[in-house]
Amino acid sequence: MPDIFFIMNIFNSISEIKIHISAKKAQNCSIGFVPTMGALHKGHISLIEKACKENSLCVCSIFVNPVQFNNNEDFAKYPRTIDTDITLLNDACCEILFNPSEKEIYPEADNTVFDLGGLDKNMEGAFRKGHFNGVAMVVKKLFEIITPDKAYFGEKDFQQLAIIKYLVKNLGIPVEIISCPTVREADGLAMSSRNQRLSPEERKIAPVIYQTLLKIKEYGISQEVEKLKKWVEKEINFYPAMQLEYFEIVNAETLAPVTFPDSTENPVACIAVNVGKIRLIDNIKFV
Ligand code: AMP
């Protein structure tokens, strides 16, 4: 039940949010941080609710990070729904929203190249060149600004989560990374800000992605991955509006490809599919 007297603090400037956070830290407040690109849905809100529960203050950031997009059209058409986002965050009793401009985050071009431990080489990293370097760049900047005790990331972006865990360990950033389960629509489609760009016909067939992953989990154990890949390609590409980009089964920690998924290898099946012009990703753990 939202508190009608609750009003979230909104900051656009780095210096102002830093002053606010320092004051809160001086009062021994713990900070839970949820970085997002906005167009919020129940998946994001599940992270916000967890952060609110586990900390004295919840900070959400909304920033559509240009340097993590490898496709200009995807960046230009990324949904931006700030007014609805503010209502949703208020209803979830998130205390602070950080909503900076591009100039605020990148006052000048930043060419930092991050060591991502090779975790960025396959899957999303192979198909979206520079994507994870851009993610690392913004997440590191945001962590320096917000100085959270805990930061919350969704398992929906499985490779991103593994990379963020590596990044904070490698750079010695003092923040605990909390993984949160994927929130799905009633028909199984993983919630995503991009879902709202699907046409009604595309939206109808998109749940096939998760249904395919469920079948892989049920029947794929100890099967040869190469065979499973061919089967997945047939299942997905059967629909003229869908095109498989990749399907991989990898070890959940190292992201190294697995040849025969069995429980000792902690396998996770990851998939990317173009549904019309919209690129959707999903994954499922075997155990
Ligand atoms: P984004 O706004 O897409 O950058 O996502 C912000 C955070 O929300 C990331 O940590 C995502 O993994 C997480 N997230 C996005 N969709 C979901 C979902 N359906 N369930 C859980 N977490 C999600």
CSV table of C-alpha atoms and ligand atoms in Angstrom, one decimal:
chain,number,residue,atom,x,y,z
A,1,MET,CA,0.0,0.0,0.0
A,2,PRO,CA,1.8,3.2,-1.1
A,3,ASP,CA,2.2,5.9,1.5
A,4,ILE,CA,0.3,9.0,0.1
A,5,PHE,CA,2.5,11.3,2.1
A,6,PHE,CA,5.7,9.8,0.6
A,7,ILE,CA,7.6,12.0,-1.8
A,8,MET,CA,10.8,10.8,-3.5
A,9,ASN,CA,13.8,13.1,-3.7
A,10,ILE,CA,14.9,13.6,-7.4
A,11,PHE,CA,18.4,14.7,-8.3
A,12,ASN,CA,19.9,15.6,-11.7
A,13,SER,CA,23.2,16.9,-10.5
A,14,ILE,CA,26.1,14.8,-9.2
A,15,SER,CA,27.2,17.4,-6.7
A,16,GLU,CA,23.8,17.7,-5.2
A,17,ILE,CA,23.1,13.9,-4.8
A,18,LYS,CA,26.6,13.5,-3.3
A,19,ILE,CA,25.9,16.1,-0.6
A,20,HIS,CA,22.5,14.4,0.2
A,21,ILE,CA,24.0,10.9,0.4
A,22,SER,CA,27.0,12.1,2.5
A,23,ALA,CA,24.5,13.6,5.0
A,24,LYS,CA,22.5,10.3,5.1
A,25,LYS,CA,25.7,8.3,5.5
A,26,ALA,CA,26.7,10.5,8.4
A,27,GLN,CA,23.4,9.3,10.0
A,28,ASN,CA,24.6,5.7,9.5
A,29,CYS,CA,22.1,5.0,6.7
A,30,SER,CA,22.8,2.0,4.5
A,31,ILE,CA,22.3,2.6,0.8
A,32,GLY,CA,20.8,0.1,-1.6
A,33,PHE,CA,21.2,1.0,-5.3
A,34,VAL,CA,19.3,0.0,-8.4
A,35,PRO,CA,20.8,1.3,-11.6
A,36,THR,CA,18.3,1.3,-14.6
A,37,MET,CA,17.6,2.8,-18.0
A,38,GLY,CA,14.0,3.6,-17.1
A,39,ALA,CA,10.8,2.5,-18.8
A,40,LEU,CA,10.3,0.7,-15.5
A,41,HIS,CA,8.2,-2.4,-15.2
A,42,LYS,CA,7.6,-5.0,-12.4
A,43,GLY,CA,11.0,-6.6,-13.0
A,44,HIS,CA,12.7,-3.3,-12.0
A,45,ILE,CA,10.3,-2.7,-9.2
A,46,SER,CA,11.2,-6.1,-7.7
A,47,LEU,CA,14.8,-4.9,-7.4
A,48,ILE,CA,13.6,-1.6,-5.8
A,49,GLU,CA,11.4,-3.5,-3.3
A,50,LYS,CA,14.3,-5.7,-2.3
A,51,ALA,CA,16.7,-2.7,-2.0
A,52,CYS,CA,14.1,-0.9,0.2
A,53,LYS,CA,13.7,-3.9,2.4
A,54,GLU,CA,17.4,-4.6,2.9
A,55,ASN,CA,18.7,-1.0,3.4
A,56,SER,CA,17.7,2.2,5.2
A,57,LEU,CA,17.7,4.1,1.8
A,58,CYS,CA,16.9,3.0,-1.7
A,59,VAL,CA,18.5,4.9,-4.6
A,60,CYS,CA,17.4,4.3,-8.2
A,61,SER,CA,19.1,5.7,-11.2
A,62,ILE,CA,17.5,6.3,-14.6
A,63,PHE,CA,20.0,6.9,-17.3
A,64,VAL,CA,19.8,5.7,-20.9
A,65,ASN,CA,23.6,5.1,-21.3
A,66,PRO,CA,24.6,6.0,-24.9
A,67,VAL,CA,28.0,4.2,-24.7
A,68,GLN,CA,26.5,0.8,-24.2
A,69,PHE,CA,24.4,0.9,-27.4
A,70,ASN,CA,26.0,-0.5,-30.5
A,71,ASN,CA,22.9,0.3,-32.6
A,72,ASN,CA,21.9,4.0,-33.0
A,73,GLU,CA,18.2,3.1,-33.8
A,74,ASP,CA,18.0,1.0,-30.6
A,75,PHE,CA,19.3,4.0,-28.6
A,76,ALA,CA,17.0,6.5,-30.3
A,77,LYS,CA,13.9,4.4,-29.9
A,78,TYR,CA,14.7,3.1,-26.4
A,79,PRO,CA,11.5,3.9,-24.5
A,80,ARG,CA,11.7,6.9,-22.2
A,81,THR,CA,8.8,7.2,-19.8
A,82,ILE,CA,10.1,9.4,-16.9
A,83,ASP,CA,6.7,10.6,-15.6
A,84,THR,CA,5.3,7.0,-15.2
A,85,ASP,CA,8.7,5.9,-13.8
A,86,ILE,CA,8.5,8.6,-11.1
A,87,THR,CA,5.0,7.4,-10.1
A,88,LEU,CA,6.1,3.8,-10.0
A,89,LEU,CA,9.1,4.6,-7.8
A,90,ASN,CA,7.0,6.8,-5.5
A,91,ASP,CA,4.5,3.9,-5.2
A,92,ALA,CA,7.4,1.6,-4.3
A,93,CYS,CA,8.6,4.1,-1.7
A,94,CYS,CA,12.0,4.5,-3.3
A,95,GLU,CA,13.6,7.4,-1.4
A,96,ILE,CA,15.9,8.8,-4.1
A,97,LEU,CA,15.9,9.0,-7.9
A,98,PHE,CA,19.1,10.0,-9.7
A,99,ASN,CA,18.2,11.1,-13.3
A,100,PRO,CA,21.3,12.8,-14.8
A,101,SER,CA,21.8,14.2,-18.3
A,102,GLU,CA,24.4,12.7,-20.7
A,103,LYS,CA,26.5,15.8,-20.1
A,104,GLU,CA,26.5,15.3,-16.4
A,105,ILE,CA,27.7,11.7,-16.7
A,106,TYR,CA,30.0,12.2,-19.7
A,107,PRO,CA,31.3,15.9,-19.5
A,108,GLU,CA,33.9,14.8,-22.0
A,109,ALA,CA,34.6,11.7,-24.1
A,110,ASP,CA,35.7,8.8,-22.0
A,111,ASN,CA,37.8,6.1,-23.7
A,112,THR,CA,38.5,3.9,-20.7
A,113,VAL,CA,38.9,0.3,-21.6
A,114,PHE,CA,38.0,-2.1,-18.8
A,115,ASP,CA,39.4,-5.5,-18.0
A,116,LEU,CA,36.3,-7.7,-17.9
A,117,GLY,CA,38.2,-10.9,-17.4
A,118,GLY,CA,37.2,-12.3,-20.8
A,119,LEU,CA,33.6,-12.6,-19.6
A,120,ASP,CA,32.6,-10.2,-22.3
A,121,LYS,CA,33.9,-12.3,-25.3
A,122,ASN,CA,30.9,-14.5,-26.1
A,123,MET,CA,27.1,-14.1,-26.3
A,124,GLU,CA,26.1,-10.5,-25.8
A,125,GLY,CA,29.7,-9.4,-26.0
A,126,ALA,CA,30.2,-11.1,-29.3
A,127,PHE,CA,27.0,-9.7,-30.9
A,128,ARG,CA,27.1,-6.2,-29.3
A,129,LYS,CA,30.7,-4.9,-29.6
A,130,GLY,CA,31.7,-2.5,-26.9
A,131,HIS,CA,28.4,-3.0,-25.0
A,132,PHE,CA,29.9,-4.3,-21.8
A,133,ASN,CA,32.7,-1.8,-21.8
A,134,GLY,CA,30.0,0.9,-21.9
A,135,VAL,CA,28.1,-0.9,-19.1
A,136,ALA,CA,31.2,-1.0,-17.0
A,137,MET,CA,31.9,2.6,-17.6
A,138,VAL,CA,28.6,3.8,-16.4
A,139,VAL,CA,28.3,1.4,-13.5
A,140,LYS,CA,31.7,2.4,-12.2
A,141,LYS,CA,30.8,6.1,-12.4
A,142,LEU,CA,27.4,5.5,-10.7
A,143,PHE,CA,29.0,3.5,-7.9
A,144,GLU,CA,31.5,6.3,-7.3
A,145,ILE,CA,28.6,8.8,-7.1
A,146,ILE,CA,26.2,6.8,-5.0
A,147,THR,CA,28.7,4.8,-2.9
A,148,PRO,CA,26.1,2.0,-2.2
A,149,ASP,CA,26.5,-0.7,0.3
A,150,LYS,CA,24.5,-3.1,-1.9
A,151,ALA,CA,23.6,-2.9,-5.6
A,152,TYR,CA,20.8,-4.9,-7.2
A,153,PHE,CA,21.0,-6.5,-10.6
A,154,GLY,CA,18.6,-8.8,-12.4
A,155,GLU,CA,19.4,-12.3,-13.6
A,156,LYS,CA,17.5,-11.5,-16.7
A,157,ASP,CA,20.8,-9.9,-17.9
A,158,PHE,CA,22.9,-12.9,-16.8
A,159,GLN,CA,26.1,-12.1,-18.5
A,160,GLN,CA,26.0,-8.5,-17.3
A,161,LEU,CA,25.6,-9.7,-13.7
A,162,ALA,CA,28.6,-11.9,-14.0
A,163,ILE,CA,30.6,-9.0,-15.5
A,164,ILE,CA,29.6,-6.6,-12.8
A,165,LYS,CA,30.6,-9.1,-10.1
A,166,TYR,CA,34.0,-9.5,-11.8
A,167,LEU,CA,34.4,-5.7,-12.2
A,168,VAL,CA,33.8,-4.8,-8.5
A,169,LYS,CA,36.1,-7.6,-7.4
A,170,ASN,CA,38.8,-6.6,-9.8
A,171,LEU,CA,38.7,-2.9,-9.0
A,172,GLY,CA,38.1,-3.5,-5.3
A,173,ILE,CA,34.9,-1.4,-5.3
A,174,PRO,CA,33.4,-1.9,-1.8
A,175,VAL,CA,29.8,-2.9,-2.8
A,176,GLU,CA,27.9,-6.1,-2.4
A,177,ILE,CA,26.3,-7.2,-5.6
A,178,ILE,CA,22.8,-8.8,-5.1
A,179,SER,CA,21.3,-10.9,-7.9
A,180,CYS,CA,17.6,-10.9,-8.3
A,181,PRO,CA,15.4,-13.5,-10.1
A,182,THR,CA,13.8,-12.7,-13.5
A,183,VAL,CA,10.2,-11.4,-13.3
A,184,ARG,CA,8.0,-12.7,-16.1
A,185,GLU,CA,4.7,-11.9,-17.7
A,186,ALA,CA,1.8,-14.4,-17.0
A,187,ASP,CA,2.7,-16.2,-20.3
A,188,GLY,CA,6.4,-16.5,-19.4
A,189,LEU,CA,7.9,-13.7,-21.4
A,190,ALA,CA,10.7,-12.1,-19.4
A,191,MET,CA,9.7,-8.5,-18.6
A,192,SER,CA,11.7,-6.0,-20.5
A,193,SER,CA,11.5,-2.3,-21.4
A,194,ARG,CA,11.8,-3.3,-25.0
A,195,ASN,CA,8.6,-5.5,-24.9
A,196,GLN,CA,6.5,-2.4,-25.3
A,197,ARG,CA,8.0,-1.9,-28.8
A,198,LEU,CA,6.7,-5.3,-30.0
A,199,SER,CA,3.7,-5.2,-32.3
A,200,PRO,CA,0.6,-7.2,-31.1
A,201,GLU,CA,1.5,-10.1,-33.4
A,202,GLU,CA,5.2,-10.1,-32.2
A,203,ARG,CA,4.1,-9.9,-28.6
A,204,LYS,CA,1.9,-13.0,-29.2
A,205,ILE,CA,4.7,-15.2,-30.4
A,206,ALA,CA,7.5,-13.8,-28.1
A,207,PRO,CA,6.7,-16.3,-25.2
A,208,VAL,CA,8.0,-19.0,-27.5
A,209,ILE,CA,11.5,-17.9,-26.3
A,210,TYR,CA,10.9,-18.9,-22.7
A,211,GLN,CA,8.9,-22.0,-23.7
A,212,THR,CA,11.9,-23.1,-25.7
A,213,LEU,CA,14.2,-22.6,-22.7
A,214,LEU,CA,11.8,-24.6,-20.5
A,215,LYS,CA,12.0,-27.5,-23.0
A,216,ILE,CA,15.8,-27.3,-23.0
A,217,LYS,CA,15.8,-27.4,-19.2
A,218,GLU,CA,13.5,-30.5,-19.2
A,219,TYR,CA,15.1,-32.5,-22.0
A,220,GLY,CA,18.5,-31.0,-22.5
A,221,ILE,CA,20.4,-32.4,-19.5
A,222,SER,CA,23.5,-34.4,-20.6
A,223,GLN,CA,22.6,-33.9,-24.3
A,224,GLU,CA,25.2,-32.6,-26.8
A,225,VAL,CA,24.9,-28.8,-26.9
A,226,GLU,CA,25.6,-28.7,-30.7
A,227,LYS,CA,22.4,-30.8,-31.2
A,228,LEU,CA,20.4,-28.7,-28.8
A,229,LYS,CA,21.5,-25.5,-30.7
A,230,LYS,CA,20.2,-26.9,-34.0
A,231,TRP,CA,16.9,-27.8,-32.3
A,232,VAL,CA,16.5,-24.4,-30.8
A,233,GLU,CA,17.3,-22.7,-34.1
A,234,LYS,CA,14.5,-24.7,-35.7
A,235,GLU,CA,12.0,-24.0,-32.9
A,236,ILE,CA,12.6,-20.2,-33.0
A,237,ASN,CA,13.1,-19.7,-36.8
A,238,PHE,CA,9.9,-21.7,-37.5
A,239,TYR,CA,8.2,-18.3,-36.9
A,240,PRO,CA,8.8,-15.9,-39.8
A,241,ALA,CA,9.0,-12.9,-37.4
A,242,MET,CA,11.6,-14.5,-35.2
A,243,GLN,CA,15.3,-15.0,-35.9
A,244,LEU,CA,17.7,-16.7,-33.4
A,245,GLU,CA,20.8,-14.7,-32.9
A,246,TYR,CA,22.5,-17.1,-30.5
A,247,PHE,CA,21.8,-19.9,-28.1
A,248,GLU,CA,24.6,-21.0,-25.7
A,249,ILE,CA,24.9,-23.2,-22.7
A,250,VAL,CA,27.6,-21.9,-20.4
A,251,ASN,CA,28.9,-22.3,-16.9
A,252,ALA,CA,27.0,-19.9,-14.7
A,253,GLU,CA,30.2,-18.4,-13.1
A,254,THR,CA,32.9,-18.6,-15.8
A,255,LEU,CA,30.5,-18.2,-18.7
A,256,ALA,CA,32.6,-20.8,-20.5
A,257,PRO,CA,30.7,-22.9,-23.0
A,258,VAL,CA,29.6,-26.3,-21.8
A,259,THR,CA,29.5,-29.3,-24.3
A,260,PHE,CA,27.3,-31.7,-22.3
A,261,PRO,CA,25.2,-29.8,-19.6
A,262,ASP,CA,25.1,-31.7,-16.4
A,263,SER,CA,24.5,-30.5,-12.9
A,264,THR,CA,28.3,-30.5,-12.0
A,265,GLU,CA,28.9,-27.8,-14.5
A,266,ASN,CA,26.2,-25.4,-13.1
A,267,PRO,CA,24.9,-24.8,-16.6
A,268,VAL,CA,22.7,-21.9,-17.7
A,269,ALA,CA,21.1,-21.7,-21.2
A,270,CYS,CA,21.2,-18.2,-22.7
A,271,ILE,CA,19.4,-17.0,-25.7
A,272,ALA,CA,19.0,-13.8,-27.9
A,273,VAL,CA,16.3,-13.6,-30.5
A,274,ASN,CA,15.3,-10.8,-32.9
A,275,VAL,CA,11.5,-10.5,-32.8
A,276,GLY,CA,10.9,-8.3,-35.8
A,277,LYS,CA,13.3,-5.4,-35.1
A,278,ILE,CA,13.3,-5.9,-31.4
A,279,ARG,CA,16.1,-7.9,-29.8
A,280,LEU,CA,15.1,-9.9,-26.7
A,281,ILE,CA,17.3,-11.9,-24.4
A,282,ASP,CA,16.5,-14.6,-21.8
A,283,ASN,CA,18.1,-17.4,-19.9
A,284,ILE,CA,17.4,-20.4,-17.7
A,285,LYS,CA,19.4,-22.2,-15.1
A,286,PHE,CA,19.4,-26.0,-15.2
A,287,VAL,CA,19.7,-26.4,-11.4
B,1,AMP,P1,17.7,-2.0,-17.6
B,1,AMP,O1,16.8,-0.8,-17.2
B,1,AMP,O2,17.2,-2.9,-18.7
B,1,AMP,O3,19.1,-1.6,-17.7
B,1,AMP,O4,17.6,-2.9,-16.3
B,1,AMP,C1,17.9,-2.4,-15.0
B,1,AMP,C2,18.0,-3.6,-14.1
B,1,AMP,O5,16.8,-4.3,-14.0
B,1,AMP,C3,19.1,-4.7,-14.5
B,1,AMP,O6,19.8,-5.1,-13.4
B,1,AMP,C4,18.2,-5.7,-15.1
B,1,AMP,O7,18.8,-7.0,-15.1
B,1,AMP,C5,17.0,-5.7,-14.2
B,1,AMP,N1,15.9,-6.3,-14.9
B,1,AMP,C6,15.4,-6.0,-16.1
B,1,AMP,N2,14.3,-6.7,-16.5
B,1,AMP,C7,14.2,-7.6,-15.4
B,1,AMP,C8,13.2,-8.6,-15.1
B,1,AMP,N3,12.3,-9.0,-16.0
B,1,AMP,N4,13.3,-9.2,-13.9
B,1,AMP,C9,14.3,-8.9,-13.0
B,1,AMP,N5,15.2,-7.9,-13.2
B,1,AMP,C10,15.1,-7.3,-14.4
